[in-house]
Short mmCIF file of C-alpha atoms and ligand atoms in Angstrom, two decimals:
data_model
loop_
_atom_site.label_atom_id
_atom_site.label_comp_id
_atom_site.label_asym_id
_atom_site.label_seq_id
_atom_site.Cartn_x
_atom_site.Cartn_y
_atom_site.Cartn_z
CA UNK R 1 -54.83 36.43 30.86
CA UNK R 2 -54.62 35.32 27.47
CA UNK R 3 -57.23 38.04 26.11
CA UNK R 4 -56.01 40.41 28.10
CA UNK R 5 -52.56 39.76 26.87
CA UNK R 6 -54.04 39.93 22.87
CA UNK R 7 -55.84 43.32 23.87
CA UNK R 8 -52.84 44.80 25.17
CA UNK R 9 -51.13 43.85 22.16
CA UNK R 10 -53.80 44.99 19.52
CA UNK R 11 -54.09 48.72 21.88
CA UNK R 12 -50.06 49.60 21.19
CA UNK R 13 -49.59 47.65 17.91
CA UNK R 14 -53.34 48.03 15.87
CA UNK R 15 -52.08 47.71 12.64
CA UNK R 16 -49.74 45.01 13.01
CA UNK R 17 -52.02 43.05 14.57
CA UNK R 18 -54.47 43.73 11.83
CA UNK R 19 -51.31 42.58 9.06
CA UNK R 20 -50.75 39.42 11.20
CA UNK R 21 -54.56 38.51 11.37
CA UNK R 22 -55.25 38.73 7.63
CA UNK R 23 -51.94 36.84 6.94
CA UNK R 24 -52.92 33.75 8.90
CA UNK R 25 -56.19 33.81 6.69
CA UNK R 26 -54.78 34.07 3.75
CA UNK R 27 -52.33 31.16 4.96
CA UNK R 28 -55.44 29.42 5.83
CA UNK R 29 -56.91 29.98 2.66
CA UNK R 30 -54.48 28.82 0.66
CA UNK R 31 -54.13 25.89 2.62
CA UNK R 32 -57.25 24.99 1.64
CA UNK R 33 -56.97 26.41 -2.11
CA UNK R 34 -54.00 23.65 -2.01
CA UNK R 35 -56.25 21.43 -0.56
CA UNK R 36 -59.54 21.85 -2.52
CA UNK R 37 -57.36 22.07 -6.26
CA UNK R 38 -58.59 25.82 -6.54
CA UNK R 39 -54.78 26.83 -8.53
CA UNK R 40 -54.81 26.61 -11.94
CA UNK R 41 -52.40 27.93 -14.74
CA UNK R 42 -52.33 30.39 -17.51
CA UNK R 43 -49.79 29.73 -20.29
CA UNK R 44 -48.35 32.87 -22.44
CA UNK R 45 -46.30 32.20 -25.46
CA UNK R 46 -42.72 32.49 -26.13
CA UNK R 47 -41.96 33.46 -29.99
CA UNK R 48 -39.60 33.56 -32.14
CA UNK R 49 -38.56 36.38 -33.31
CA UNK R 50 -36.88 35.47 -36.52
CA UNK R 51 -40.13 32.73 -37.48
CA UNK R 52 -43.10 33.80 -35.85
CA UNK R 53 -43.56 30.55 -34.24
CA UNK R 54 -44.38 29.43 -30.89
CA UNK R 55 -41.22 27.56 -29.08
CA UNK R 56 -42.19 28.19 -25.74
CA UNK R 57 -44.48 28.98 -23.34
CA UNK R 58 -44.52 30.51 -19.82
CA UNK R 59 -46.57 28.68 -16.92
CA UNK R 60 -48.01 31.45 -14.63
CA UNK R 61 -50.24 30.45 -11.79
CA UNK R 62 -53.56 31.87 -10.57
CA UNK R 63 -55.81 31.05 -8.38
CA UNK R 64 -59.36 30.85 -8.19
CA UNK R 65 -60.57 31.57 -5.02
CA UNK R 66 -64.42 31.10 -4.85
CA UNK R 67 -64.78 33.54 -2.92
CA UNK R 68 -62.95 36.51 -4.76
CA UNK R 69 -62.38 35.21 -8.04
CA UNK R 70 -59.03 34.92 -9.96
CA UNK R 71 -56.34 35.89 -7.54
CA UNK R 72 -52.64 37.50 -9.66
CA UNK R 73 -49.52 35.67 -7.87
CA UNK R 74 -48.16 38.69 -6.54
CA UNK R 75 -51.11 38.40 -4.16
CA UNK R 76 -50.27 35.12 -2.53
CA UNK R 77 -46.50 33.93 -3.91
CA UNK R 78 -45.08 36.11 -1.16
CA UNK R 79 -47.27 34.52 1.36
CA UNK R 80 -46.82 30.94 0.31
CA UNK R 81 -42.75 31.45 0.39
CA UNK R 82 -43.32 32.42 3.82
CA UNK R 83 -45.49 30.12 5.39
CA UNK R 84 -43.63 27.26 3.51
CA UNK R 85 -46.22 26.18 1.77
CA UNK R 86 -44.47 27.50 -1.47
CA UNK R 87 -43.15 24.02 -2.08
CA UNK R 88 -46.34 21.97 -2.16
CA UNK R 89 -47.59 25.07 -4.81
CA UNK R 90 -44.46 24.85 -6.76
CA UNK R 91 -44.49 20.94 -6.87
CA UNK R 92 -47.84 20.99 -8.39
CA UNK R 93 -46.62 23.42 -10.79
CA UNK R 94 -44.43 21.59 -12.19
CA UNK R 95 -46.39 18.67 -12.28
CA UNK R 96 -49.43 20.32 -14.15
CA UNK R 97 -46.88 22.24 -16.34
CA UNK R 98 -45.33 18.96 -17.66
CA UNK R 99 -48.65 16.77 -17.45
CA UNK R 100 -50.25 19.44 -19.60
CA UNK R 101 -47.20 19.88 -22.11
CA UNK R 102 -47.62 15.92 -22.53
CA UNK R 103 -50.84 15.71 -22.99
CA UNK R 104 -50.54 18.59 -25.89
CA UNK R 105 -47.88 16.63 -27.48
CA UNK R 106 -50.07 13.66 -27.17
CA UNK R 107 -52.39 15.79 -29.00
CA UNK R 108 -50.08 15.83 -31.99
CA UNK R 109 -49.90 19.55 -31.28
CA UNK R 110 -46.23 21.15 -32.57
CA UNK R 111 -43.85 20.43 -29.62
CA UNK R 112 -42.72 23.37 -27.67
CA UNK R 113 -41.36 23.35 -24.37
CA UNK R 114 -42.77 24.72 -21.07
CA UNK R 115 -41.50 27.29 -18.88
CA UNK R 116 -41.99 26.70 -14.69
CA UNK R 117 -40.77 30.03 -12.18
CA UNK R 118 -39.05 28.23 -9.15
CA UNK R 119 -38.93 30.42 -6.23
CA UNK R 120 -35.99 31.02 -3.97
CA UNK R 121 -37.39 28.93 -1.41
CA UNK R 122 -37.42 25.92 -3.60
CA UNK R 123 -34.08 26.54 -5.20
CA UNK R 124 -32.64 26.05 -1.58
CA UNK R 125 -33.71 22.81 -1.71
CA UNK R 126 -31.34 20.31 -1.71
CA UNK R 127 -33.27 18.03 -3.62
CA UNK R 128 -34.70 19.71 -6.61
CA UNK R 129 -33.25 18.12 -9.36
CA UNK R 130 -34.40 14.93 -7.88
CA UNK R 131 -37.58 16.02 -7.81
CA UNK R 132 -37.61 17.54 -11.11
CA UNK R 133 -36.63 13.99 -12.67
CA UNK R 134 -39.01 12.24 -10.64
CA UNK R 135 -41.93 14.50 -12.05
CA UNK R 136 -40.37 14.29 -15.74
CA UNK R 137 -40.75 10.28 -15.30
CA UNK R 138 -43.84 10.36 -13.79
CA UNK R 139 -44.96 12.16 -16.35
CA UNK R 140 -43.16 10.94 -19.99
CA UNK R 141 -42.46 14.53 -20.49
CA UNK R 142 -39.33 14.68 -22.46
CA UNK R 143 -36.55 17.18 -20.61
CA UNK R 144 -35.59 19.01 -23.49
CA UNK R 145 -39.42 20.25 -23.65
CA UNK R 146 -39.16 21.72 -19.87
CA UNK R 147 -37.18 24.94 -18.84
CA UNK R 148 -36.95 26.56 -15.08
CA UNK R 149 -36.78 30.40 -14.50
CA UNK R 150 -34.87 31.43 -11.90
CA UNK R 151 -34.52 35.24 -11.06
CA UNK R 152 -31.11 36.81 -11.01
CA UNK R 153 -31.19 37.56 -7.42
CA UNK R 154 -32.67 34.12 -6.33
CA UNK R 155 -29.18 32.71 -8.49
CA UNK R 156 -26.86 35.49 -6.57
CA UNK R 157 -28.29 35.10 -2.75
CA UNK R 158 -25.51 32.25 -2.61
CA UNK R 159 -23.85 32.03 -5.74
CA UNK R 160 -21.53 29.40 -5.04
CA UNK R 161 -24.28 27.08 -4.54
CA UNK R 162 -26.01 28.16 -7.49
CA UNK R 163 -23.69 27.10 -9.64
CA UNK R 164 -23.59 23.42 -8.43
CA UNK R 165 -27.32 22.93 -7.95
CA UNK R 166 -27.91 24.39 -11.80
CA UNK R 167 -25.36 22.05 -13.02
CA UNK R 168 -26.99 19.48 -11.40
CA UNK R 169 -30.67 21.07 -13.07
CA UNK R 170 -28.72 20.86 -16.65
CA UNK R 171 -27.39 17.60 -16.28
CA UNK R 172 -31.21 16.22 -16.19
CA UNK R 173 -31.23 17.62 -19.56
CA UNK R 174 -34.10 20.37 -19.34
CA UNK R 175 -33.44 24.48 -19.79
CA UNK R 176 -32.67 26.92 -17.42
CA UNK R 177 -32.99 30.79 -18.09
CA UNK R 178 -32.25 33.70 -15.60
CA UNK R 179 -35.49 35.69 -15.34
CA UNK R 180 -35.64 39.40 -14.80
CA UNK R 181 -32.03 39.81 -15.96
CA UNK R 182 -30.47 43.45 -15.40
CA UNK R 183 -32.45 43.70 -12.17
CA UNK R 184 -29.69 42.18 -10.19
CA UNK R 185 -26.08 42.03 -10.08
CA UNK R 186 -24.68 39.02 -11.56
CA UNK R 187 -20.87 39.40 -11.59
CA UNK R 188 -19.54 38.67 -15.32
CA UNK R 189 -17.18 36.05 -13.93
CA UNK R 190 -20.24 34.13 -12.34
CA UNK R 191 -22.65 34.54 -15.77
CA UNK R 192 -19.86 32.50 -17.13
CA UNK R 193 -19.76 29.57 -14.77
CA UNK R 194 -23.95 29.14 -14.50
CA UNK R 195 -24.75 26.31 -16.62
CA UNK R 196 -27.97 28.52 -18.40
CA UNK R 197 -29.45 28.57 -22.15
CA UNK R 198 -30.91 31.53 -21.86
CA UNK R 199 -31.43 35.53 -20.26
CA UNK R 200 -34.39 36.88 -20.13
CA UNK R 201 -34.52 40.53 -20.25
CA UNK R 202 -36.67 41.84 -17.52
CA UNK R 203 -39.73 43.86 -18.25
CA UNK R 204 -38.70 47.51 -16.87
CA UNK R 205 -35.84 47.68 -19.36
CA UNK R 206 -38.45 46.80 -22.48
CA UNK R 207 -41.17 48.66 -21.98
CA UNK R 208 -38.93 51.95 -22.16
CA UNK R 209 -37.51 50.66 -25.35
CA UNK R 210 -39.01 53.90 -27.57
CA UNK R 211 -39.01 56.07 -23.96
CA UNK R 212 -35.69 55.81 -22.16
CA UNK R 213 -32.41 55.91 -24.32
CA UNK R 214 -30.83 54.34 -20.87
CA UNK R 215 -33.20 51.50 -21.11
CA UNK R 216 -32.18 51.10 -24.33
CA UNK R 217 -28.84 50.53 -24.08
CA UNK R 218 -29.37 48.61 -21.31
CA UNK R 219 -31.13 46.16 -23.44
CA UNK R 220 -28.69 46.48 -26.78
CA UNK R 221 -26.03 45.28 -24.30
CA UNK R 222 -27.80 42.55 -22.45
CA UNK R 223 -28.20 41.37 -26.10
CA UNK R 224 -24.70 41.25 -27.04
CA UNK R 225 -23.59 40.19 -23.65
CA UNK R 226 -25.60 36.78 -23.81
CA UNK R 227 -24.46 36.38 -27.28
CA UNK R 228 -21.08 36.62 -26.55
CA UNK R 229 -21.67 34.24 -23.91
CA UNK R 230 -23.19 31.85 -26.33
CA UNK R 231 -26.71 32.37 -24.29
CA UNK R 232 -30.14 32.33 -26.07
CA UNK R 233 -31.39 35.64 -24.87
CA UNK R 234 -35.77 36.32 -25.02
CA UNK R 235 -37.62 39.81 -23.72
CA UNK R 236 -40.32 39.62 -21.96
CA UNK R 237 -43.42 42.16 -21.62
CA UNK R 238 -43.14 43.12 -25.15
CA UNK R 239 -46.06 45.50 -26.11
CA UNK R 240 -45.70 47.32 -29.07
CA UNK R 241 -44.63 46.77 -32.72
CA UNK R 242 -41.86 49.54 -31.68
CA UNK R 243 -40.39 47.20 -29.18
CA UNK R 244 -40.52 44.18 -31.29
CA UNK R 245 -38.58 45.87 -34.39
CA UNK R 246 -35.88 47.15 -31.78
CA UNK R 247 -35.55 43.88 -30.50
CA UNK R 248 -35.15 41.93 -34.15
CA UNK R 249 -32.82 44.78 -35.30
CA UNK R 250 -30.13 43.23 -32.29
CA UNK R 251 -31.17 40.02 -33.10
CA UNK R 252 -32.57 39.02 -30.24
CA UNK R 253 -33.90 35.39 -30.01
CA UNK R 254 -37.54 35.08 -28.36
CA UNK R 255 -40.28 37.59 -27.32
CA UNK R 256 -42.91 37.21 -24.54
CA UNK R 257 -45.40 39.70 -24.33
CA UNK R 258 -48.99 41.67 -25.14
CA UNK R 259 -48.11 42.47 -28.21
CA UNK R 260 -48.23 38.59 -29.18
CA UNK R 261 -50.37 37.20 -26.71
CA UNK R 262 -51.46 37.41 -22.46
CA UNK R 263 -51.22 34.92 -20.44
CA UNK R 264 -54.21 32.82 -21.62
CA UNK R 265 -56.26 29.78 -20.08
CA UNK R 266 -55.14 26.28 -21.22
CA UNK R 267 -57.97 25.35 -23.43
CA UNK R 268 -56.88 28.19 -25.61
CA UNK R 269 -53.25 27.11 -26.38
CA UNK R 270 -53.98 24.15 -28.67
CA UNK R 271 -55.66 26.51 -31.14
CA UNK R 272 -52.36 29.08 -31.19
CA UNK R 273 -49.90 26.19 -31.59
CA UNK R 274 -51.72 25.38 -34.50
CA UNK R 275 -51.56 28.31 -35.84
CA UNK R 276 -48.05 29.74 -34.85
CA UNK R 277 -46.70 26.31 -33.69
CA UNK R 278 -43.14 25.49 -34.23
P1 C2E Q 1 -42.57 36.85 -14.12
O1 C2E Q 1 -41.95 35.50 -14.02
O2 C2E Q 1 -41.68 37.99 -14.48
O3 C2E Q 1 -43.78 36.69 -15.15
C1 C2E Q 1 -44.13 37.63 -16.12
C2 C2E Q 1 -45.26 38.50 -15.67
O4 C2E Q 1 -45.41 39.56 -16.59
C3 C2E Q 1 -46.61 37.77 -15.63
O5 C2E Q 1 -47.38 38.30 -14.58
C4 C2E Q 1 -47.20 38.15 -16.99
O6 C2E Q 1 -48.60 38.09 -17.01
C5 C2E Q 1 -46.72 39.57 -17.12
N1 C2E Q 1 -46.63 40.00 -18.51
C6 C2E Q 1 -46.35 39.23 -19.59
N2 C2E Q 1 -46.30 39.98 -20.71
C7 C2E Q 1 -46.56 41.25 -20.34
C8 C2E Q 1 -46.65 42.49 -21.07
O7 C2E Q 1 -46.48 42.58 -22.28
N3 C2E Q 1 -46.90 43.62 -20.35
C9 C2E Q 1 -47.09 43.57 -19.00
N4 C2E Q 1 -47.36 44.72 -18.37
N5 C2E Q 1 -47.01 42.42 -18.29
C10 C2E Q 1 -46.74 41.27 -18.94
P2 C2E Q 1 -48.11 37.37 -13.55
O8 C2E Q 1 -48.71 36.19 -14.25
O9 C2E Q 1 -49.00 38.25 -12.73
O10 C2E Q 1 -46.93 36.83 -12.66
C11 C2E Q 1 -46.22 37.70 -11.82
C12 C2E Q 1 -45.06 37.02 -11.17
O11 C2E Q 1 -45.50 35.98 -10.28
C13 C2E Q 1 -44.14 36.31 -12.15
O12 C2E Q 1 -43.30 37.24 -12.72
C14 C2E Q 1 -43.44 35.33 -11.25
O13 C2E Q 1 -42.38 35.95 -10.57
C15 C2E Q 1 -44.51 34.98 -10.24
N6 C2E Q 1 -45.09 33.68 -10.61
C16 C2E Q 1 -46.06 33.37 -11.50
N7 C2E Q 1 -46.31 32.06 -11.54
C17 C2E Q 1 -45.48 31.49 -10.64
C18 C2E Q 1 -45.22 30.15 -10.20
O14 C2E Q 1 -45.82 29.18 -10.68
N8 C2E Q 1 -44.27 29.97 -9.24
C19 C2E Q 1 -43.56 31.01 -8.72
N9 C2E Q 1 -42.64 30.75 -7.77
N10 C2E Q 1 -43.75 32.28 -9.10
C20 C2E Q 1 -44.70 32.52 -10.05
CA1 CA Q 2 -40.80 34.19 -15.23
CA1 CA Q 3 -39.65 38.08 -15.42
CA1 CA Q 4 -37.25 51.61 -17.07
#
């Protein structure tokens, strides 16, 4: 009866059943990726725009799935916030972001901090903060040298909240930054209570810089709108010299993007904060 009850399913629905089935393998597969230590991270500098040097960097997670290769996040994040195994991935995140920072810094490397993307998911959890200070104990990483990105809409889904579990984030002493900033619809009188250092302009908005007047503006008043909030303000998916000069011109703090660097494999940051470290 079982079967017969799966059949009849898989005859009216085919293609949801097909969605479901590959799902619960990729769930099982990343079970196992969790299990086996098969994510790793890629680090991409964050400059400054006024120096040159390297003050940041952004902790992006891959995975290397032995049977496919290196897998992008937007292939399994979605998955893993589902299936709740999005806070077992972000925990070890965090943990390898801050492990590794100390160990550069260790290294007598130039000290720059380390930026970690926290999901939605784990921003709902109560206990964050306390698990952010555990993880900056257990690992001697100073909090100044860590920052969390949140996106704008993860902040907004219950704003109320946000604002008390971010103070609670700042009072450990680390960053926090709204990612993908202009994508959302943070009210003015909320941008003003969120205990953040910093905006990060989202992606569409800068690579039209040179293309889209509208984008343009867009960005020119994100600019002055975190400056007149006293917020650091950084673009990401800078690619062209274009973009950069547009972006110095409004004095914009920090750049992310191709035209400095791609997200690049650990053993390969020691040799760029040497060169561009702060
Ligand atoms: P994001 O936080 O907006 O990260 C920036 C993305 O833009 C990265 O893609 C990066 O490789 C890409 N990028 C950087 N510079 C440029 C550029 O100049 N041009 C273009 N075209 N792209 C650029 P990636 O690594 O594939 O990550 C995609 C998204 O996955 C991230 O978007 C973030 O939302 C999520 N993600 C990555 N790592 C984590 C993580 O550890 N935890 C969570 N929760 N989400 C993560
Ligand atoms: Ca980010
Ligand atoms: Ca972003
Ligand atoms: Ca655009």
């Amino acid at each position: 009866a079982k079967d017969m009850g799966r059949n009849t399913f898989q005859f009216y629905q085919p293609e949801m059943n097909t969605s479901v089935g590959a799902r619960l393998n990729l769930e099982r597969r990343l079970r196992r990726a969790l299990r086996d230590g098969e994510f790793l991270l890629h680090y991409q500098p964050q400059v400054d725009i006024e120096t040159g040097q390297i003050v940041g960097m952004e902790a992006l997670v891959r995975w290397l799935d032995p049977e496919v290769g290196l897998v992008p996040p937007s292939a399994f994040i979605p998955v893993a916030e589902e299936s709740g195994l999005i806070g077992p991935l972000s925990e070890w995140v965090l943990r390898e972001a801050c492990r590794q920072n100390k160990a550069w810094q260790d290294e007598g490397l130039p000290p720059a901090r380390v930026s970690v993307n926290l999901s939605a998911r784990q921003f709902q959890q109560r206990d964050i903060a306390k698990l952010v200070m555990a993880i900056l104990e257990e690992t001697g990483l100073e909090p100044q040298y860590l920052e969390l990105e949140l996106t704008e809409s993860t902040i907004m889904r219950n704003a109320e909240e946000a604002v008390t579990m971010l103070a609670e984030l700042h009072a450990l002493g680390i960053g926090l930054a709204i990612d993908d900033f202009g994508t959302g619809y943070s009210s003015l009188s909320y941008l003003k209570r969120f205990p953040v250092d910093r905006l990060k302009i989202d992606r569409s908005f800068v690579s039209d810089i040179g293309a889209s007047s509208d984008d343009e503006t867009i960005t020119s008043a994100i600019i002055a709108l975190a400056h007149s909030l006293q917020l650091q303000v950084i673009a990401e998916g800078v690619e062209t010299a274009a973009q950069l000069d547009f972006l110095k011109e409004r004095a914009c703090n920090e750049m992310q993007g191709y035209f400095f660097a791609r997200p690049m494999p650990h053993d390969a940051i020691p040799e760029m904060l040497q060169q561009a470290g702060a």
